[in-house]
Amino acid sequence: MKDALWIFGILFLTYPGTIVWRIPAVRRLDLAARLAIAFATGVVIASTLLYVYSLAHVPWNRTTAGIPLLVLGVFGVLSVGAGAPAGPGARNARPQTAWIIISIFIALTLFGVLTARETTADLIFFWGPKAQRFNDVGKIDFDFLAFPHYSLMHPDYPPLLPLTYAWASLVAHRFSWWGPLVVLPIALGAITAAFRGLSRQAIGDERSAWYAVLLTAILAYGCAISMTAGGGDPMLLLFEVIAIAALTFGGDDRGMHILAAVALAGAAFTKVEGAVFVAITVVAYAIATRRFVRSVAIALPATVLLGSWLLLSWRHQLLDSYRLAKGTIHLDVLGSTLQGVLRQASYDVAWLPWLAALVPLLIRRRWKHAFFPLLVAGGTIASTLFFYLHHDDPSWWIAASAQRVLLTPLACLVVASAAASE
Amino acid sequence: MTNRDTIEKTILAAATLVLFAAFINRLYTRGGPYAEQPQTIVDHVGPTKHETRDALILLPRIRPLLPSGAQLTCFRPVDGSEHYDMANFFTAVGQLPDQTVLPPFVAGLTVAPADRVEYVIAIREPFTHPAYRVVAEFPEGRLYRVVR
């Protein structure tokens, strides 16, 4: 029962996240996409709220945390009213077939997590302990993070995930070890719905549905084989897909830029890779659009959030992961690194996810439409290799992480392929 | 519908089908049973038993026996002695939030008597430090307490 309540606490965040429906471009999306984007936004809002409370020494409880979220949801749902009608062809049979296939993949993912087949050990080693500790003390416990014997718990990892889990623990009155696993199928459903909704106007109902199917298939299988349930990767992928899709299909719409900014803030606040993703996205967007001021503007919320966290980490002597970029690069292991990454990138299906994403792109060859997400995909692959080259023997790191982190460029390639089919 | 449309859809459909089959295979090869609730969140993560499974079963049973705020450590002994066992150490940090979990070296043979950690949770294998006595025993391990 408590596990169910915990999961409800996670899903509840969709409610305050509906404040994002005040953006006209979001309001025009279909209901599934709006709910997905509201969920992602709600996670950013709730985690930021608890973060600010921690800084301001305001204790967390259901009242201090719950009331602001409830009020925000009122402004979101009641003020906006019923959303815009779904796009043309909403009752088209083929998209319904697509939704059936997507539902099967999500159901399989739910089965996989509930039967303990996709659990990441990182949930047991640090995401869960941090969330539990934060909830128990009603704040971010910097003494816990700074305890020297817990230094392998990545004390400077950004706190969005443990804060989100702590919120759900507030709702359920205790931490749940099963609840975080269910976040994976929830995030997967949200990724699919958001991508489909954001791409629909640009590439049409049918194409957006089939590319959503491909994206779901790739991420469902990729998350299963790389064991991401309970960790930061599902939420990170959700924020990344929303950001890239909003910027790829949103054109010059200011509302889409605001949405992308929120999603990028979520990405940067979730994992170290998120900060790298934000930087790459900003540079790629600037190159693709020549809109330098706007490119910087969409990174502002991420910069403020992450910047404050890095400052706190520095003050409490927690900095560890973010220092790595200063280390020596070992070019002598470039060959073995490339081999290792290439091997992991096969996902045991002969590199099919990459082929499935790239071949339609090569057929269409509408490079201009796909330029921005392709740049991001290339940038994230390069940054992954760059990280591995900071170790004199990266084989363990590659085996432990490559399949997870390569899901980001894979998702970008699907977005690129979809954009090129326009 | 153009030729390119047909090729595109064929590729997407074929890839989805192969990924579906691979997904099913992945879930299946994690082992059965398939219709029972697992005992822990790592029961089927691999073809072999996960390194934290014993601790995930044992620690909730030991938790009621420990006073709040007690200092302890957790590891799988090697030849009866402590060693750095990150997996079980960090699992204990998460499973025992009301206690202070320290790294295994605090139960080493060379540690001064006054500095020895009060409780040791030994996963599976016995812990043979002469200053510790068994307090409770379970199939997955034992709880020891220092004799001062």
XYZ file of C-alpha atoms in Angstrom:
570
model
C 0.000 0.000 0.000
C 2.787 2.387 0.933
C 4.558 1.577 -2.337
C 1.372 2.490 -4.236
C 1.124 5.744 -2.264
C 4.747 6.504 -3.098
C 4.074 6.002 -6.798
C 0.989 8.186 -6.485
C 3.267 10.873 -5.036
C 5.364 10.739 -8.188
C 2.356 10.844 -10.518
C 0.828 13.659 -8.471
C 3.592 15.947 -9.699
C 1.758 16.131 -13.012
C -0.788 18.339 -11.263
C 1.459 21.276 -10.297
C 3.283 20.770 -13.587
C 0.129 21.796 -15.456
C 1.290 25.370 -14.867
C 3.254 24.802 -18.076
C -0.062 24.615 -19.922
C -0.162 28.384 -19.675
C 2.311 28.356 -22.556
C 0.107 28.594 -25.707
C 2.358 26.262 -27.710
C 1.960 23.588 -25.047
C -1.778 24.215 -24.801
C -2.091 23.383 -28.512
C -0.665 19.898 -28.033
C -2.788 16.796 -27.590
C -3.769 15.749 -24.068
C -1.217 12.930 -23.772
C 1.649 15.251 -24.677
C 0.378 17.932 -22.300
C 0.195 15.449 -19.436
C 3.682 14.149 -20.211
C 5.155 17.637 -20.319
C 3.254 18.583 -17.159
C 4.761 15.558 -15.411
C 8.302 16.543 -16.395
C 7.660 20.151 -15.384
C 6.152 19.045 -12.081
C 9.263 17.045 -11.264
C 11.435 20.113 -11.911
C 9.130 22.315 -9.820
C 8.907 19.945 -6.846
C 12.615 19.220 -6.713
C 13.441 22.920 -7.033
C 10.948 23.736 -4.267
C 12.542 21.260 -1.845
C 15.978 22.483 -2.911
C 15.104 26.112 -2.176
C 13.532 25.100 1.132
C 16.764 23.334 2.011
C 18.783 26.459 1.297
C 16.339 28.633 3.215
C 16.163 26.217 6.172
C 12.432 25.722 5.724
C 11.554 22.221 7.000
C 9.878 19.814 4.594
C 6.557 18.298 5.442
C 3.311 17.622 3.636
C 2.069 21.121 4.461
C 5.048 23.239 3.529
C 5.717 21.218 0.370
C 2.202 20.128 -0.523
C 0.341 23.443 -0.326
C 2.483 25.347 -2.843
C 2.228 22.427 -5.268
C -1.551 22.239 -4.829
C -1.911 25.991 -5.392
C 0.295 25.876 -8.471
C -1.851 23.145 -9.927
C -4.922 25.305 -9.468
C -3.342 28.016 -11.601
C -2.395 25.386 -14.122
C -5.520 23.351 -14.563
C -8.371 25.638 -13.617
C -7.009 28.818 -15.102
C -6.242 27.343 -18.482
C -9.411 25.291 -18.770
C -9.929 22.612 -21.428
C -7.032 22.256 -23.790
C -6.984 22.750 -27.526
C -8.490 19.927 -29.526
C -6.116 17.251 -30.748
C -4.523 17.725 -34.148
C -5.960 16.485 -37.429
C -6.424 12.772 -37.819
C -6.595 12.102 -34.114
C -8.971 9.251 -34.671
C -6.905 7.810 -37.506
C -6.646 4.031 -37.113
C -2.896 3.814 -37.736
C -1.896 6.056 -34.864
C -4.186 3.882 -32.714
C -2.187 0.854 -33.849
C 0.935 2.764 -32.898
C -0.452 3.436 -29.424
C -1.225 -0.258 -29.002
C 2.369 -1.158 -29.861
C 3.699 1.569 -27.555
C 1.468 0.313 -24.751
C 2.836 -3.209 -25.210
C 6.403 -1.956 -24.796
C 5.454 0.064 -21.713
C 3.572 -2.912 -20.262
C 6.625 -5.113 -20.834
C 8.767 -2.499 -19.116
C 6.355 -2.440 -16.182
C 6.557 -6.226 -16.010
C 10.327 -6.008 -16.180
C 10.641 -3.578 -13.280
C 8.002 -5.213 -11.077
C 9.725 -8.589 -11.480
C 13.092 -7.029 -10.638
C 14.685 -7.542 -14.049
C 15.872 -3.977 -14.763
C 17.029 -2.585 -11.408
C 20.134 -0.449 -11.356
C 22.481 -1.117 -8.464
C 22.935 2.674 -8.218
C 19.470 2.867 -6.633
C 20.714 0.670 -3.795
C 24.149 2.296 -3.495
C 23.355 6.012 -3.574
C 20.116 7.299 -5.138
C 17.966 5.481 -2.583
C 20.129 6.177 0.494
C 20.322 9.887 -0.373
C 16.568 10.184 -0.924
C 15.832 8.340 2.280
C 18.250 10.452 4.271
C 16.964 13.724 2.822
C 13.394 12.714 3.641
C 14.304 11.601 7.176
C 15.953 14.915 8.057
C 13.649 17.122 5.991
C 16.424 18.744 3.952
C 19.483 18.049 1.842
C 21.837 16.542 4.428
C 25.230 17.979 3.552
C 26.839 16.286 6.562
C 25.732 12.940 5.156
C 27.007 13.813 1.689
C 30.313 15.060 3.083
C 30.964 12.024 5.309
C 34.368 10.886 4.026
C 33.475 7.170 3.986
C 30.533 7.873 1.675
C 32.659 9.630 -0.941
C 31.946 6.908 -3.507
C 28.275 7.845 -3.328
C 28.901 10.715 -5.769
C 28.172 13.430 -3.217
C 28.175 16.199 -5.809
C 25.669 14.576 -8.146
C 22.867 17.078 -8.686
C 19.933 16.445 -6.379
C 16.817 16.363 -8.591
C 16.288 12.615 -8.335
C 16.759 12.190 -4.565
C 14.625 15.291 -4.016
C 11.864 13.875 -6.211
C 12.075 10.558 -4.381
C 12.056 12.459 -1.073
C 8.832 14.237 -2.108
C 7.197 10.865 -2.848
C 8.491 9.588 0.516
C 6.793 12.578 2.167
C 3.516 11.526 0.569
C 3.909 7.866 1.545
C 5.433 8.560 4.969
C 8.413 6.404 4.065
C 10.837 5.637 1.283
C 9.893 2.884 -1.158
C 12.498 0.658 -2.838
C 9.994 -0.531 -5.476
C 8.544 2.860 -6.293
C 11.627 4.255 -8.052
C 11.612 1.252 -10.380
C 8.138 2.198 -11.627
C 9.449 5.649 -12.576
C 11.004 3.979 -15.637
C 7.743 2.943 -17.369
C 6.184 6.248 -16.302
C 9.071 8.178 -17.878
C 8.971 5.977 -20.971
C 5.294 6.704 -21.479
C 5.920 10.404 -20.952
C 8.845 10.405 -23.418
C 6.698 8.795 -26.082
C 3.698 11.051 -25.536
C 5.793 14.212 -25.418
C 7.780 13.329 -28.527
C 4.662 12.416 -30.466
C 2.825 15.563 -29.473
C 5.745 17.860 -30.199
C 6.528 16.317 -33.586
C 2.971 15.930 -34.816
C 2.395 19.332 -36.324
C 5.721 19.279 -38.146
C 5.742 15.771 -39.601
C 2.095 14.735 -39.512
C 0.027 12.432 -37.406
C 1.073 9.133 -38.941
C 4.823 9.757 -39.100
C 4.934 11.119 -35.557
C 3.137 7.976 -34.386
C 5.534 5.567 -36.077
C 8.643 7.404 -34.967
C 7.193 7.429 -31.451
C 6.908 3.642 -31.765
C 10.566 3.404 -32.816
C 11.660 5.691 -29.993
C 9.713 3.633 -27.452
C 11.098 0.360 -28.785
C 14.683 1.602 -28.704
C 14.446 3.147 -25.246
C 12.411 0.319 -23.703
C 14.907 -2.269 -24.863
C 17.906 -0.003 -24.249
C 16.825 0.773 -20.693
C 16.238 -2.915 -20.014
C 19.604 -4.090 -21.287
C 21.495 -1.266 -19.583
C 19.576 -1.663 -16.302
C 18.358 1.853 -15.628
C 15.296 1.281 -13.433
C 15.468 3.362 -10.281
C 18.346 5.537 -11.432
C 18.612 8.957 -13.030
C 18.629 7.917 -16.661
C 14.847 7.616 -17.280
C 14.195 11.151 -16.038
C 17.277 12.464 -17.826
C 16.058 10.956 -21.104
C 12.624 12.487 -20.574
C 14.070 15.970 -20.128
C 16.456 15.508 -23.064
C 13.796 14.307 -25.497
C 11.440 17.142 -24.546
C 14.197 19.720 -24.996
C 15.431 18.392 -28.337
C 11.941 17.813 -29.723
C 10.747 21.268 -28.623
C 13.731 22.942 -30.284
C 13.625 20.756 -33.412
C 9.918 20.910 -34.159
C 9.011 24.149 -32.399
C 10.501 26.533 -34.946
C 10.625 30.109 -33.695
C 7.863 29.651 -31.151
C 8.896 31.404 -27.961
C 6.773 29.029 -25.916
C 8.759 26.065 -27.181
C 11.960 27.789 -26.143
C 10.567 28.282 -22.650
C 9.610 24.608 -22.566
C 13.088 23.621 -23.729
C 14.608 25.835 -21.046
C 12.592 24.073 -18.337
C 13.551 20.657 -19.702
C 17.229 21.614 -19.903
C 17.089 22.788 -16.302
C 15.703 19.384 -15.378
C 18.455 17.611 -17.309
C 21.249 19.646 -15.719
C 19.769 19.096 -12.260
C 19.477 15.316 -12.720
C 22.919 13.996 -13.659
C 26.383 15.235 -14.549
C 25.727 14.136 -18.144
C 22.763 16.516 -18.094
C 25.023 19.532 -17.707
C 27.116 18.349 -20.635
C 23.939 17.824 -22.636
C 22.820 21.390 -21.914
C 26.140 22.788 -23.084
C 26.078 20.724 -26.270
C 22.452 21.645 -26.967
C 23.131 25.352 -26.555
C 26.152 25.262 -28.858
C 24.329 23.111 -31.404
C 21.313 25.416 -31.360
C 23.512 28.455 -31.810
C 25.262 26.834 -34.774
C 22.027 25.601 -36.351
C 19.991 28.780 -35.926
C 22.630 31.539 -35.525
C 20.485 32.811 -32.644
C 23.154 33.303 -30.053
C 21.215 35.343 -27.536
C 18.304 32.928 -27.595
C 20.678 29.982 -27.312
C 22.160 31.422 -24.161
C 18.706 32.303 -22.843
C 17.406 28.745 -23.014
C 20.296 27.618 -20.846
C 19.720 30.253 -18.163
C 17.472 28.275 -15.791
C 19.847 25.287 -16.032
C 22.822 27.532 -15.359
C 21.232 29.130 -12.317
C 20.086 25.833 -10.796
C 23.241 23.880 -11.447
C 25.465 26.834 -10.697
C 23.953 27.205 -7.240
C 24.375 23.478 -6.634
C 28.030 23.566 -7.665
C 28.600 26.516 -5.363
C 27.060 24.614 -2.474
C 29.078 21.517 -3.345
C 32.253 23.565 -3.371
C 31.347 25.172 -0.027
C 30.692 21.793 1.585
C 33.766 20.233 -0.076
C 31.733 17.751 -2.057
C 33.124 18.402 -5.530
C 34.210 15.159 -7.161
C 32.542 14.225 -10.475
C 32.620 17.775 -11.808
C 36.373 17.939 -11.247
C 37.027 15.130 -13.716
C 37.133 17.407 -16.741
C 40.352 18.900 -15.398
C 42.146 15.545 -15.389
C 44.628 14.192 -17.912
C 43.403 12.799 -21.212
C 44.849 9.408 -22.092
C 44.982 9.342 -25.864
C 46.943 6.087 -25.744
C 43.704 4.241 -24.908
C 41.705 5.851 -27.727
C 41.742 2.691 -29.834
C 40.607 0.356 -27.078
C 38.039 2.925 -25.924
C 36.508 3.154 -29.377
C 36.439 -0.627 -29.641
C 34.836 -0.984 -26.239
C 32.213 1.666 -26.908
C 31.455 0.196 -30.328
C 30.962 -3.218 -28.778
C 28.577 -1.874 -26.126
C 26.760 0.189 -28.755
C 25.612 -2.978 -30.500
C 23.105 -3.520 -27.659
C 23.436 -7.227 -28.540
C 21.255 -6.668 -31.612
C 23.912 -5.879 -34.202
C 23.634 -2.096 -33.774
C 20.009 -2.231 -34.908
C 18.858 0.831 -32.892
C 21.450 2.974 -34.694
C 20.578 1.533 -38.101
C 16.861 1.955 -37.539
C 17.393 5.608 -36.617
C 19.949 6.394 -39.336
C 18.720 4.575 -42.444
C 15.490 6.594 -42.841
C 17.616 9.714 -42.418
C 19.944 8.569 -45.178
C 16.999 7.814 -47.411
C 15.335 11.206 -46.917
C 18.558 13.267 -46.833
C 16.739 16.351 -45.587
C 19.805 17.332 -43.619
C 18.690 20.880 -42.904
C 15.707 19.629 -40.887
C 17.843 17.129 -39.026
C 20.906 19.325 -38.526
C 20.295 20.464 -34.955
C 19.462 17.043 -33.390
C 22.296 15.479 -35.397
C 24.714 18.007 -33.939
C 23.493 17.166 -30.444
C 23.807 13.428 -31.128
C 27.372 13.872 -32.381
C 28.246 16.133 -29.490
C 26.979 13.710 -26.867
C 28.886 10.804 -28.439
C 32.038 12.909 -28.454
C 31.508 13.938 -24.832
C 31.055 10.289 -23.822
C 34.366 9.366 -25.435
C 35.961 12.429 -23.853
C 34.835 11.209 -20.406
C 36.219 7.713 -20.967
C 39.576 9.056 -22.139
C 40.093 10.628 -18.721
C 40.762 7.139 -17.341
C 43.950 5.249 -18.065
C 41.875 2.067 -18.193
C 38.283 2.954 -19.049
C 37.133 -0.630 -19.677
C 35.162 -0.852 -16.423
C 33.515 2.535 -17.034
C 32.576 1.551 -20.569
C 31.062 -1.757 -19.483
C 29.186 -0.081 -16.626
C 27.807 2.937 -18.440
C 28.146 3.055 -22.224
C 24.822 1.418 -23.037
C 23.024 3.871 -20.739
C 24.706 7.069 -21.848
C 24.469 6.195 -25.546
C 20.674 6.212 -25.246
C 20.903 10.013 -25.378
C 22.462 10.253 -28.846
C 20.193 7.417 -29.975
C 17.118 9.386 -28.927
C 18.520 12.456 -30.718
C 19.008 10.390 -33.873
C 15.384 9.274 -33.800
C 14.344 12.924 -33.473
C 16.651 13.773 -36.381
C 15.212 10.999 -38.512
C 11.686 12.084 -37.717
C 12.532 15.696 -38.544
C 14.041 14.646 -41.857
C 10.861 12.810 -42.814
C 8.950 16.124 -42.774
C 2.534 6.664 -50.801
C 5.983 6.925 -52.376
C 8.670 4.254 -52.493
C 10.611 6.140 -49.844
C 7.569 6.133 -47.577
C 7.229 2.374 -47.983
C 10.904 1.752 -47.301
C 10.813 4.046 -44.282
C 7.792 2.301 -42.784
C 9.244 -1.134 -43.510
C 12.458 -0.224 -41.712
C 10.591 1.181 -38.720
C 8.274 -1.815 -38.523
C 11.067 -4.369 -38.939
C 13.252 -2.663 -36.339
C 10.365 -2.500 -33.891
C 9.676 -6.186 -34.378
C 13.294 -7.199 -33.837
C 13.585 -4.972 -30.767
C 10.365 -6.470 -29.411
C 11.798 -9.979 -29.806
C 15.097 -8.902 -28.248
C 13.240 -7.281 -25.360
C 11.210 -10.436 -24.684
C 14.387 -12.504 -24.856
C 16.146 -10.148 -22.457
C 13.358 -10.375 -19.900
C 13.080 -14.146 -20.312
C 16.800 -14.813 -19.889
C 16.817 -13.055 -16.520
C 15.225 -16.263 -15.253
C 12.015 -17.359 -13.608
C 9.676 -17.492 -11.881
C 7.856 -14.974 -14.047
C 4.535 -14.654 -12.269
C 5.593 -14.369 -8.649
C 6.454 -11.255 -6.703
C 10.224 -11.171 -6.228
C 11.633 -11.097 -2.727
C 14.051 -8.258 -3.516
C 14.486 -5.603 -6.197
C 17.484 -7.496 -7.626
C 16.063 -11.008 -7.886
C 16.258 -11.203 -11.679
C 18.826 -8.636 -12.731
C 21.259 -11.215 -13.995
C 21.817 -14.885 -14.668
C 23.640 -15.151 -11.318
C 22.655 -13.930 -7.860
C 23.203 -10.202 -7.413
C 25.932 -9.273 -4.930
C 23.467 -7.308 -2.774
C 20.652 -9.848 -2.609
C 21.669 -11.486 0.651
C 22.031 -8.100 2.330
C 18.660 -6.910 1.011
C 17.016 -9.938 2.614
C 19.064 -9.961 5.826
C 19.185 -6.278 6.770
C 15.422 -5.688 7.183
C 15.382 -8.654 9.561
C 18.304 -7.333 11.571
C 17.054 -3.742 11.661
C 14.579 -4.266 14.575
C 17.398 -5.737 16.682
C 19.572 -2.642 16.425
C 19.187 0.394 18.679
C 18.665 3.699 16.965
C 21.950 5.491 16.374
C 24.060 2.370 16.814
C 27.324 2.215 14.909
C 27.875 -0.822 12.748
C 29.491 -2.146 9.641
C 28.457 -4.702 7.044
C 30.508 -6.946 4.751
C 30.956 -10.485 3.517
C 33.946 -11.881 5.456
C 36.861 -13.409 3.630
C 38.601 -16.120 5.651
C 36.690 -14.905 8.676
C 38.001 -11.348 8.458
C 36.767 -7.973 7.315
C 37.621 -6.599 3.912
C 36.425 -3.648 1.843
C 33.081 -4.808 0.482
C 31.539 -1.770 -1.148
C 28.393 -3.514 -2.283
C 27.265 -4.707 1.134
C 28.580 -1.616 2.931
C 26.559 0.788 0.802
C 23.531 -1.503 0.822
C 23.567 -1.273 4.602
C 23.744 2.533 4.438
C 20.454 2.540 2.559
C 18.741 -0.288 4.429
C 19.609 0.931 7.938
C 18.790 4.646 7.941
C 18.415 4.806 11.731
C 21.933 3.587 12.376
C 25.397 4.873 11.455
C 27.022 2.545 8.969
C 30.809 2.685 8.875
C 33.212 1.023 6.434
C 34.421 -2.500 7.216
C 37.924 -1.537 8.371
C 36.449 -0.492 11.738
C 36.108 -4.202 12.521
C 39.671 -5.078 11.617
C 41.928 -7.204 13.802
C 44.377 -4.350 14.306
C 41.775 -1.836 15.447
C 42.256 -0.737 19.054
C 39.603 -2.121 21.422
C 38.148 1.299 22.199
C 37.730 2.034 18.484
C 36.055 -1.219 17.477
C 32.629 -0.737 15.939
C 29.826 -2.019 18.160
C 27.970 -4.202 15.656
C 29.095 -6.218 12.671
C 26.740 -7.688 10.129
C 28.490 -10.541 8.329
C 26.882 -11.656 5.085
C 26.834 -15.426 4.539
C 30.324 -16.277 5.897
C 31.204 -16.324 9.593
C 33.203 -13.486 11.120
C 35.880 -14.852 13.418
C 37.251 -11.761 15.166
C 37.851 -12.894 18.795
C 36.263 -9.735 20.247
C 32.871 -10.282 18.627
C 30.056 -12.649 19.602
C 27.046 -13.752 17.566
C 23.853 -11.998 18.637
C 21.502 -13.312 15.984
C 21.748 -15.792 13.143
C 19.850 -15.994 9.867
C 20.324 -18.052 6.681
C 21.791 -14.986 4.890
C 24.168 -13.970 7.666
C 24.818 -13.098 11.283
C 24.738 -10.115 13.597
C 27.738 -9.757 15.899
C 28.296 -7.477 18.853
C 31.619 -6.480 20.310
C 32.474 -7.725 23.778
C 34.195 -4.899 25.642
